[in-house]
Coordinates of C-alpha atoms in Angstrom, one line a residue:
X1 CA 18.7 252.6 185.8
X2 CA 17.1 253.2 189.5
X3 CA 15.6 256.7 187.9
X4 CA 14.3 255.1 184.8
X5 CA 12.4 252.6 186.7
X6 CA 11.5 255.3 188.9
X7 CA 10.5 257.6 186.3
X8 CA 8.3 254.6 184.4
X9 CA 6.7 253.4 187.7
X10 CA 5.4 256.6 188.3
X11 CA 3.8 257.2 184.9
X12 CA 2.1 254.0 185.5
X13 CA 0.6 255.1 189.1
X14 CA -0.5 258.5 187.2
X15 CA -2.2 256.3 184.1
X16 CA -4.0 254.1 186.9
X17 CA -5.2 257.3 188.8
X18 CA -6.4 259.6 185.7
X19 CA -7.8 256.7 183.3
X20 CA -11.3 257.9 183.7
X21 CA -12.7 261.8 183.6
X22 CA -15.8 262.1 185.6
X23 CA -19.0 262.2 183.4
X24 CA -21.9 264.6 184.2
X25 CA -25.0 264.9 182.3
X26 CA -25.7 267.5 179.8
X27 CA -29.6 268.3 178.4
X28 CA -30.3 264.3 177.5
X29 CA -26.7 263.2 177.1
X30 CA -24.0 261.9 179.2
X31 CA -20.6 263.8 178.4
X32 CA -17.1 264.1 179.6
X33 CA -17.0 266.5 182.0
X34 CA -13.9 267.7 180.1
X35 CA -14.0 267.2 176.5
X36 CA -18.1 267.5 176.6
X37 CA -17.9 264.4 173.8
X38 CA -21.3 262.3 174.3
X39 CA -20.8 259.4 176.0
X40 CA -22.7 256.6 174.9
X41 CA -23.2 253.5 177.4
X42 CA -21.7 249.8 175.9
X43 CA -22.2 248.3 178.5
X44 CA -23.2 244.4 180.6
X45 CA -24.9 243.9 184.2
X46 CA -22.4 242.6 187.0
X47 CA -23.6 240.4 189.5
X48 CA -21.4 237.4 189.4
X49 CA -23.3 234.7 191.6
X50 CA -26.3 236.4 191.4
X51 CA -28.2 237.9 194.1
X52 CA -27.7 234.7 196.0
X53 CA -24.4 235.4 195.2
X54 CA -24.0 238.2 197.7
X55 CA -23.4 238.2 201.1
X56 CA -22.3 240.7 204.1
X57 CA -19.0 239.5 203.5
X58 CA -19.0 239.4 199.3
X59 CA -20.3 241.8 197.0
X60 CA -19.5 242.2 193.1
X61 CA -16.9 244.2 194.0
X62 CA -14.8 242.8 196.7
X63 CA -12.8 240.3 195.1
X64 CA -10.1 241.7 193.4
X65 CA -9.1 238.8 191.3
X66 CA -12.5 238.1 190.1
X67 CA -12.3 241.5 189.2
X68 CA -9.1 242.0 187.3
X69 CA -10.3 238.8 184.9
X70 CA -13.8 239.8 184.4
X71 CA -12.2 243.5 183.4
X72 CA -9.6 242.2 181.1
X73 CA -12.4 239.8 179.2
X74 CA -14.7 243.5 179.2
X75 CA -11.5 244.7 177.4
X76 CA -11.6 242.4 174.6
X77 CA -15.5 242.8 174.2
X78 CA -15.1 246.4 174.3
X79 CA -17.4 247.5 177.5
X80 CA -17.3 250.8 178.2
X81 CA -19.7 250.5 181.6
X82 CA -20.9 248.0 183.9
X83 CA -24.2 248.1 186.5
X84 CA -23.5 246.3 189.8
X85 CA -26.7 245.3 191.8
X86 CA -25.9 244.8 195.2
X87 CA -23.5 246.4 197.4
X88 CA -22.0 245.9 200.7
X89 CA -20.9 249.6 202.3
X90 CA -18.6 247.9 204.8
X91 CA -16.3 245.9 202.0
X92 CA -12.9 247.2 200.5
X93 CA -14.1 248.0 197.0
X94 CA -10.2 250.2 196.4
X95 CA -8.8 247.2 194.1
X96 CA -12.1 246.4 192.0
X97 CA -13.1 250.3 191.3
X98 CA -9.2 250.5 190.3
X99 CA -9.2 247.7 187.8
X100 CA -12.3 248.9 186.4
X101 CA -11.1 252.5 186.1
X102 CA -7.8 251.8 184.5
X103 CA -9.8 249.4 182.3
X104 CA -11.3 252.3 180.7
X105 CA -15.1 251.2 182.4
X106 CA -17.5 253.3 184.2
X107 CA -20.0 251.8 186.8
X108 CA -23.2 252.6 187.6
X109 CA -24.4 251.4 191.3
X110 CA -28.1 250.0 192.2
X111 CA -27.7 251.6 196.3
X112 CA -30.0 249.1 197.6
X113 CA -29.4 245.2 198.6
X114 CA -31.7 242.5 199.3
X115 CA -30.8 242.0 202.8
X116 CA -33.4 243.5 205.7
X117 CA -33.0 247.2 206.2
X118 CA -30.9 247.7 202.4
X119 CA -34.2 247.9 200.4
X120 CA -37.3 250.3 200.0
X121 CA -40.2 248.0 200.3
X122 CA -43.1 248.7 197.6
X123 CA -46.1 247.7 199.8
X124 CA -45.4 249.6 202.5
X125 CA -42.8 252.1 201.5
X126 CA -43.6 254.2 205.2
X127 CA -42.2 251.4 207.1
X128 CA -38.6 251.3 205.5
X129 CA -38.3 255.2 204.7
X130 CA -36.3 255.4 207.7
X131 CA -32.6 256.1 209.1
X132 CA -31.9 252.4 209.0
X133 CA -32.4 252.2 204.8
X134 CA -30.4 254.9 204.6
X135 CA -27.5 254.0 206.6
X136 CA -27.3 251.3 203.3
X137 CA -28.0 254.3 200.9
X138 CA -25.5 256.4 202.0
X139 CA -23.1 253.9 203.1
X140 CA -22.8 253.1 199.5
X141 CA -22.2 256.5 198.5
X142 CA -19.8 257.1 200.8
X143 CA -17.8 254.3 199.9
X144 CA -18.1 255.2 196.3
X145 CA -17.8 259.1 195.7
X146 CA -14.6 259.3 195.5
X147 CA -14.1 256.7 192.9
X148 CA -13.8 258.7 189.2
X149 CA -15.3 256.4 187.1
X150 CA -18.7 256.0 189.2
X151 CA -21.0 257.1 187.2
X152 CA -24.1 257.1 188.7
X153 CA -26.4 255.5 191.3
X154 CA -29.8 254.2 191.0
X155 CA -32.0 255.4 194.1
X156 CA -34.5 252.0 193.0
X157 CA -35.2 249.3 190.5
X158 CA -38.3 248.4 189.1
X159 CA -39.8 249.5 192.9
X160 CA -42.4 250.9 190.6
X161 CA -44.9 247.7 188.9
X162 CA -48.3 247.1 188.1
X163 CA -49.3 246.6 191.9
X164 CA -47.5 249.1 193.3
X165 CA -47.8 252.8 191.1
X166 CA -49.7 254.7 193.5
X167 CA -48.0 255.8 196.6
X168 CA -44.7 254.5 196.1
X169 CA -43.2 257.4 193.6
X170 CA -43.5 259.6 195.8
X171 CA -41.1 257.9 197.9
X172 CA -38.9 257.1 195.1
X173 CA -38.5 260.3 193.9
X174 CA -37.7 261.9 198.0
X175 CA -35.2 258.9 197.7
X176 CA -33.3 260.8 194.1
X177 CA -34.2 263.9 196.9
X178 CA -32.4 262.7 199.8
X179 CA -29.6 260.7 197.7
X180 CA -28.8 264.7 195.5
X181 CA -28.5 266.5 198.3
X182 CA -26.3 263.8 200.5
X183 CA -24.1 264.2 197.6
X184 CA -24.0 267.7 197.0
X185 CA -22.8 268.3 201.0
X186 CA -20.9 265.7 201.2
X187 CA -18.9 264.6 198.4
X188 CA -15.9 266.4 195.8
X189 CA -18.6 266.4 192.8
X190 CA -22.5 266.1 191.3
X191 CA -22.8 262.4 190.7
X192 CA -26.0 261.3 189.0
X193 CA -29.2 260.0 190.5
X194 CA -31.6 258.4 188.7
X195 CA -34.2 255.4 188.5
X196 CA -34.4 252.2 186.9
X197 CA -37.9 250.9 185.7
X198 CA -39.2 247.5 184.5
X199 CA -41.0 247.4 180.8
X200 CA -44.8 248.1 182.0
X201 CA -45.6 250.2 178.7
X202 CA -49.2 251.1 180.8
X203 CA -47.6 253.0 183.4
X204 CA -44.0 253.4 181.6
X205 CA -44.0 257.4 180.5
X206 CA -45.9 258.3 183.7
X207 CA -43.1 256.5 185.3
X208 CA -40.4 258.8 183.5
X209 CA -42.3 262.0 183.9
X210 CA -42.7 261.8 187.6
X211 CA -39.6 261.7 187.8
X212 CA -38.0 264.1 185.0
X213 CA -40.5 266.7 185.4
X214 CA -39.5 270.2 187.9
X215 CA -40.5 270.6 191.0
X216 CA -40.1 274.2 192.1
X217 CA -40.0 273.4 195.8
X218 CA -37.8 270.9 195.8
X219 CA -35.4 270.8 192.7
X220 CA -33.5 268.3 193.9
X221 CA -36.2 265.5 193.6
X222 CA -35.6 265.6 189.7
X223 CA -34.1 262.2 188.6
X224 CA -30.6 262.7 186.3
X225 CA -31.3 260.1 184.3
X226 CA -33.7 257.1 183.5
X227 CA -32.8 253.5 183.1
X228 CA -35.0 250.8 181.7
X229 CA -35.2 247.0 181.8
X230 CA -36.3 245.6 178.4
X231 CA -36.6 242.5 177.1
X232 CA -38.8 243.3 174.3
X233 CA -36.2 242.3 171.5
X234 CA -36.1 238.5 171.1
X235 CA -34.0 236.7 168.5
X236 CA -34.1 238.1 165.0
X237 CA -36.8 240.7 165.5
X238 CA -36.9 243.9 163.8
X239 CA -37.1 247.7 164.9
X240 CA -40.3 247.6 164.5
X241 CA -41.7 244.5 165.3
X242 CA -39.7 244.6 168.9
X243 CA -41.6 247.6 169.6
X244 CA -38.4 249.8 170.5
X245 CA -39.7 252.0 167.1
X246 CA -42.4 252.7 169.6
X247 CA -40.0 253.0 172.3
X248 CA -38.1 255.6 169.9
X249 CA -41.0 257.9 169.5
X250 CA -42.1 257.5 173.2
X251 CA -38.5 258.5 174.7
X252 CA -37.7 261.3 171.7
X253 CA -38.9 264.2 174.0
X254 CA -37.2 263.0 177.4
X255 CA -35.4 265.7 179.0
X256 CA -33.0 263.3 180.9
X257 CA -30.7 260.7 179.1
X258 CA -32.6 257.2 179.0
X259 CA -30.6 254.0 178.4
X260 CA -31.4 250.1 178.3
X261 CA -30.1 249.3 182.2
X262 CA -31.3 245.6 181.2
X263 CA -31.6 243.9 177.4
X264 CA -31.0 240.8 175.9
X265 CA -34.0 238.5 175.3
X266 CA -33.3 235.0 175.9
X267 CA -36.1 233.0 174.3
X268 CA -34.5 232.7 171.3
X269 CA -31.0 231.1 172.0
X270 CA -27.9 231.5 171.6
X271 CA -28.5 235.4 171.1
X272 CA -27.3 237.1 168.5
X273 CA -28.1 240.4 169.8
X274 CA -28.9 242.1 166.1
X275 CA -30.7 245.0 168.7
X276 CA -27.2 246.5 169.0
X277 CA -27.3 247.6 165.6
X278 CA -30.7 249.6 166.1
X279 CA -29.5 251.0 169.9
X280 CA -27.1 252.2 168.7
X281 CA -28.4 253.5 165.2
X282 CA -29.0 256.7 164.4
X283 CA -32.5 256.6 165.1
X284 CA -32.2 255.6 169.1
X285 CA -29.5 257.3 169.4
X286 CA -31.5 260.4 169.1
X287 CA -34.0 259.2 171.9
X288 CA -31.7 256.9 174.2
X289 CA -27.7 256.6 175.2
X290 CA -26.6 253.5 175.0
X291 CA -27.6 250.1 176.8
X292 CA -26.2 247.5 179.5
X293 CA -26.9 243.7 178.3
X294 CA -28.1 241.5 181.2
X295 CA -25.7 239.6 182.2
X296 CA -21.8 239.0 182.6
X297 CA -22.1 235.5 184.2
X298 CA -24.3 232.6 183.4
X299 CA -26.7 232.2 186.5
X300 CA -29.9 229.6 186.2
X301 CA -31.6 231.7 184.2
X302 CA -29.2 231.7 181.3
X303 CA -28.8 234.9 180.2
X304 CA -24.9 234.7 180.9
X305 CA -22.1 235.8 178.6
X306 CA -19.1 234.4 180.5
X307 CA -19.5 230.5 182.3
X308 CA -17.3 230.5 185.9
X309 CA -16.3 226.7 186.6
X310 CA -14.2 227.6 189.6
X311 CA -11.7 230.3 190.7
X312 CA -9.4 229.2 188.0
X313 CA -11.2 228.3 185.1
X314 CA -13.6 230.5 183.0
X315 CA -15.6 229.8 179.8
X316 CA -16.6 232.9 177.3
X317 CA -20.5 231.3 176.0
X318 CA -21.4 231.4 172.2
X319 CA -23.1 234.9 173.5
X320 CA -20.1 236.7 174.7
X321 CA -19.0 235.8 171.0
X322 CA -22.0 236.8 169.3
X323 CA -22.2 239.9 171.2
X324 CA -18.4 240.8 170.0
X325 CA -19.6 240.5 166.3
X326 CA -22.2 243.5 167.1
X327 CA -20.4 245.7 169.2
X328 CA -17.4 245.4 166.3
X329 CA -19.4 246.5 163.7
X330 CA -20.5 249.8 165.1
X331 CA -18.9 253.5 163.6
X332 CA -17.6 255.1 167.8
X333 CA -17.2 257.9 166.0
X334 CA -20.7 259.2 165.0
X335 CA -22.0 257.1 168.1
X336 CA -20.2 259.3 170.9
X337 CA -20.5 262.4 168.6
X338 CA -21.7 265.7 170.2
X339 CA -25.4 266.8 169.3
X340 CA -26.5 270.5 170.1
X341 CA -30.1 269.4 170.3
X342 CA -29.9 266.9 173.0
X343 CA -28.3 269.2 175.0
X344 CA -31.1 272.3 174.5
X345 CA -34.0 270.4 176.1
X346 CA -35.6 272.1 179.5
X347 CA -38.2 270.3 181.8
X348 CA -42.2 270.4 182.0
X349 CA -42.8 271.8 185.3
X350 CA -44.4 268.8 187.3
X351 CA -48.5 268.8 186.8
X352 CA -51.2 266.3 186.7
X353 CA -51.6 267.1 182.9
X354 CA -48.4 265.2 182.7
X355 CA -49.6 261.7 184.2
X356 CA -52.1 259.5 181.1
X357 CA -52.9 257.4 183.8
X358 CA -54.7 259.9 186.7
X359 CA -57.9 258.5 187.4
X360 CA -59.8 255.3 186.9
X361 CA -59.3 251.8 189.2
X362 CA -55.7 251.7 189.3
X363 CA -54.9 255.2 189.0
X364 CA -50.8 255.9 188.7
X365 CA -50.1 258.4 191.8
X366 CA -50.3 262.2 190.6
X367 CA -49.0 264.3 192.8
X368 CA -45.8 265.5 194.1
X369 CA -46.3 265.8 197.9
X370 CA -43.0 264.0 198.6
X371 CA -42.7 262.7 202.3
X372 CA -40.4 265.2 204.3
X373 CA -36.8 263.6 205.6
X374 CA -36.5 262.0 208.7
X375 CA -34.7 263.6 211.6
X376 CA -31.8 261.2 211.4
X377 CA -31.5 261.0 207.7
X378 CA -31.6 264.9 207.8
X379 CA -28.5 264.7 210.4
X380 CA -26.8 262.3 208.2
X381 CA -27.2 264.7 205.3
X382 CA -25.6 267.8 206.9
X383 CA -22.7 266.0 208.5
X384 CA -22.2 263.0 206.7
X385 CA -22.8 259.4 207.8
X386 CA -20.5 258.8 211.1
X387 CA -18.3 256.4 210.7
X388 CA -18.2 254.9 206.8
X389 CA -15.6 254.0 205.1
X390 CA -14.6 255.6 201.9
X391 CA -13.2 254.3 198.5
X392 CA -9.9 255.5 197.3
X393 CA -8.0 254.9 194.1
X394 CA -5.2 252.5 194.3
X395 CA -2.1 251.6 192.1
X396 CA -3.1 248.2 189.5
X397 CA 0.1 246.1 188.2
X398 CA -1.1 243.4 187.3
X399 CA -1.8 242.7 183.2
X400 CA -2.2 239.4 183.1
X401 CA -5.1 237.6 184.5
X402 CA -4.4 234.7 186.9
X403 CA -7.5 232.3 185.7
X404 CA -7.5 229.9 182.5
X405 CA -10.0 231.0 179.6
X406 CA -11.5 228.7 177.3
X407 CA -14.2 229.3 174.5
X408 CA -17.2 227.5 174.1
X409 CA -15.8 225.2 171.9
X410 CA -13.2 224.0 174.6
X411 CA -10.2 225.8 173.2
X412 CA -8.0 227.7 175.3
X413 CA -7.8 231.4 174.6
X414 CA -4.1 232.6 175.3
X415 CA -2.8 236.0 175.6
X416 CA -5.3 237.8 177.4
X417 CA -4.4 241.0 178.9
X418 CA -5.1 243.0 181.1
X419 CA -4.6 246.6 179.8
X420 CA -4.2 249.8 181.9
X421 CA -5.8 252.6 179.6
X422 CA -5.8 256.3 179.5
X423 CA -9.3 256.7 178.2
X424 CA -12.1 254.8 178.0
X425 CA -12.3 251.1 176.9
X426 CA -14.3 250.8 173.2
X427 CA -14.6 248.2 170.8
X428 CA -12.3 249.1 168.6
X429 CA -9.2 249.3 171.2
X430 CA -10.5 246.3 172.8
X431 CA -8.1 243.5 173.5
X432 CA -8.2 239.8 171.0
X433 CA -6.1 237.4 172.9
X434 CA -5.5 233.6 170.4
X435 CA -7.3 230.2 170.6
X436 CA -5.0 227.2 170.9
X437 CA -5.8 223.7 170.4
X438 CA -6.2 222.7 174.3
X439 CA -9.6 221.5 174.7
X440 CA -9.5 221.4 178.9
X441 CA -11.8 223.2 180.7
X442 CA -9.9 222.5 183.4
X443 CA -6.2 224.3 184.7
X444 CA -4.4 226.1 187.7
X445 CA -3.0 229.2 188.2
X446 CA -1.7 230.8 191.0
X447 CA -3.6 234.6 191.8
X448 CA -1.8 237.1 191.2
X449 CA -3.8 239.5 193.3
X450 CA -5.1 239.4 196.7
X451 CA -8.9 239.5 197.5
X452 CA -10.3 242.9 198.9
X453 CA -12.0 242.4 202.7
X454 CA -11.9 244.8 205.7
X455 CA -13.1 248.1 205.8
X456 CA -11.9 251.2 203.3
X457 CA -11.1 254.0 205.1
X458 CA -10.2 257.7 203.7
X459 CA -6.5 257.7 205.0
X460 CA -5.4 254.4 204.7
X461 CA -6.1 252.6 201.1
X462 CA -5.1 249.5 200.3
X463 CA -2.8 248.2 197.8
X464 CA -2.7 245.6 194.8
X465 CA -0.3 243.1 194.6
X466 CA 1.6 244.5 196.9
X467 CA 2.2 247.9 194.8
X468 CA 2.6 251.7 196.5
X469 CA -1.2 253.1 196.9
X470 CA -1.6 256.2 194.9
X471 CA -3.2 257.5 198.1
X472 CA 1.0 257.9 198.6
X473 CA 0.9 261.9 197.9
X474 CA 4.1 264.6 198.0
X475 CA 7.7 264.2 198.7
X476 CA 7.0 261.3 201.3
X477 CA 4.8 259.3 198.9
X478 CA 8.3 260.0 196.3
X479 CA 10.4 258.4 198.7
X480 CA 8.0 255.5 199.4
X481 CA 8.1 254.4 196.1
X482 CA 11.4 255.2 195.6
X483 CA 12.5 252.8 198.4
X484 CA 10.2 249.9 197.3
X485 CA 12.2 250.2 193.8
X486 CA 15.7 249.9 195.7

């Protein structure tokens, strides 16, 4: 009996550590770094609270119970990745990347916060390219790298706008610089760099050929991939008459992949998100890979899929539903299939030829004289930065989510599981959970996990609900486990 328990508890610690195979990009594709199957992006922006919502002692990804209910209610939608704003290096983020991992869901991380010294600022980008912004920068790295399922960081978001196009990409892109080569002395793989930018469609493709083109003298600099915040799709609009046909056309040549980091018009409401059919249709799926829909949890400016009443009680909006109808209806199979093409593309070498907007009032910035590192941040690339803590995988036993969930109707939805996978979470293998008659919106329930706070350090990571880290390696790790099953 003691062996069989043994035996099953350990297959359980080995699904929670291998759920997710590192992704790495491939022409203009994401793929498994394994199988090499495209990997499309179904994915929501995280920022539960907002960005008042984060503080130096809460981030997104802190609280381990928030976490293990938002992942299980990803499950049932079918999410495959999330985007997560702002970060705190100093937090525990063990539990939360766990959950997500072994909930089949990548993340992509924005490495800047709005708090003074986290951001680049776009005025004056001089006066915060320093050793202090990058403490933040690589903090967040280092607390992330080691985390499978991270699958990429954005070095800035919408930095880049209509007032500020001429000096600031230059810093941007030495940020993708400095960020490529932290990574490639000082963590276990190549993780992804790339930019996020806001919908300007007069400085847009200058925008993604800054940063995709080659520089010979400093590789590096070249962006992995291109994110963009769009919001051009409102209600029941068409391909055309949303403009992302034009976005099709415009993106078709990239040489990096490109994905929706933002999407989901609100001016029509509820949304019924009929863009999902087109993103991921064979047309954009030539040109783009995938999209994240802004946002997971309702804030003041509505765009919420998911209502949080309290710690206990949780409401899934008339969105989240309507957003399940689209997602269900699309064919996985030709949307993550391989194409040759998108892999054989090569980059432009970086020229002025490439930048429309060159000269004239407000010309977009057209060379690629990017600023040299700073003597600190060049020490903190060779040796690493002194002193951060860094993420580790930890065991997750918990399935069943510790909050009440009702529907917007008022009806409680039962049964909702959390499900540790060994692959990644799509629609079609996404959890249902059942709708009773209970119209409360109100309920306890005691947690069933505890929240994440301290610091994460590389030899010591922390556990969930109590269970043997899978930091535990060799015969001693055996006999830990062992014991606790005793």
């Amino acid at each position: 009996m003691i062996y069989t328990r043994l035996f099953a508890s350990l297959c359980a610690l080995a699904s929670t550590a291998a759920a997710l195979t590192p992704l790495e990009v491939n022409g203009k594709d994401f793929v498994d770094s394994k199988t090499k199957d495209r990997f499309q992006i179904i994915g929501v922006d995280y920022q539960p609270g907002g960005s008042s919502g984060f503080t130096k002692k809460l981030d997104p990804l802190s609280d381990a119970d928030a976490c293990l209910r938002d992942a299980a209610l990803m499950q049932r939608l079918g999410i495959n990745t999330i985007r997560i704003y702002n970060l705190e290096p100093s937090l525990n983020h063990d539990e939360c990347a766990s959950i997500f991992n072994a909930a089949g869901i990548y993340m992509i991380l924005d490495v800047s916060n709005p708090l003074a010294g986290g951001y680049l600022d776009r005025s004056q980008p001089w006066t915060t390219y320093s050793a202090i912004y990058y403490k933040q920068v690589f903090g967040v790295i280092e607390g992330f790298k080691n985390y499978d399922n991270v699958l990429g960081f954005f070095a800035g978001n919408e930095v880049i706008n209509e007032d500020a196009h001429y000096v600031v990409p230059r810093y941007m892109r030495a940020v993708v610089r400095d960020m490529k080569d932290y990574i490639a002395k000082n963590a276990k793989r190549a993780i992804p760099v790339g930019y996020s930018a806001a919908d300007i469609r007069d400085i847009l493709m200058d925008t993604i050929h800054y940063f995709e083109c080659d520089l010979k003298n400093s590789t590096s600099s070249r962006a992995d991939f291109f994110g963009l915040n769009s919001y051009s799709w409102c209600g029941d609009a068409s391909y055309k008459t949303s403009g992302f046909e034009d976005l099709t056309g415009d993106f078709a040549d990239a040489t990096i992949p490109v994905f929706f980091s933002e999407y989901g018009c609100n001016e029509v409401k509820p949304r019924i998100f009929t863009e999902v059919q087109a993103i991921y249709g064979e047309e954009m799926t030539q040109a783009f890979s995938g999209g994240l829909v802004y946002e997971w949890t309702q804030e003041d400016n509505e765009y919420g899929l998911i209502k949080i009443k309290d710690s206990k009680t949780v409401t899934t909006l008339v969105d989240y539903d309507n957003f399940q109808k689209q997602l269900n209806k699309l064919d996985m199979d030709r949307i993550m299939s391989s194409n040759a093409t998108q892999a054989n593309v090569k980059a432009e070498e970086c020229s002025v030829s490439l930048i429309t907007r060159a000269k004239g009032s407000q010309p977009f910035y057209n060379a690629w004289d990017l600023p040299e590192v700073p003597p600190k941040v060049a020490d903190y690339i060779k040796n690493g930065l002194p002193d951060a803590p860094v993420g580790k995988f930890v065991s997750v036993s918990s399935t069943t989510i510790p909050q009440k969930v009702f529907d917007h109707t008022g009806k409680e939805i039962t049964n909702i599981k959390f499900e540790v996978k060994s692959g990644v979470n799509t629609p079609s293998s996404s959890n249902s959970g059942s709708s009773t008659s209970s119209s409360s919106s109100s309920g306890s329930s005691s947690s069933s996990g505890s929240s994440s706070s301290g610091t994460s350090t590389p030899t010591n990571a922390a556990s969930l609900n109590g269970a043997p880290s899978l930091a535990l390696g060799g015969a001693g790790g055996f006999f830990m486990l062992l014991a606790s099953l005793l």
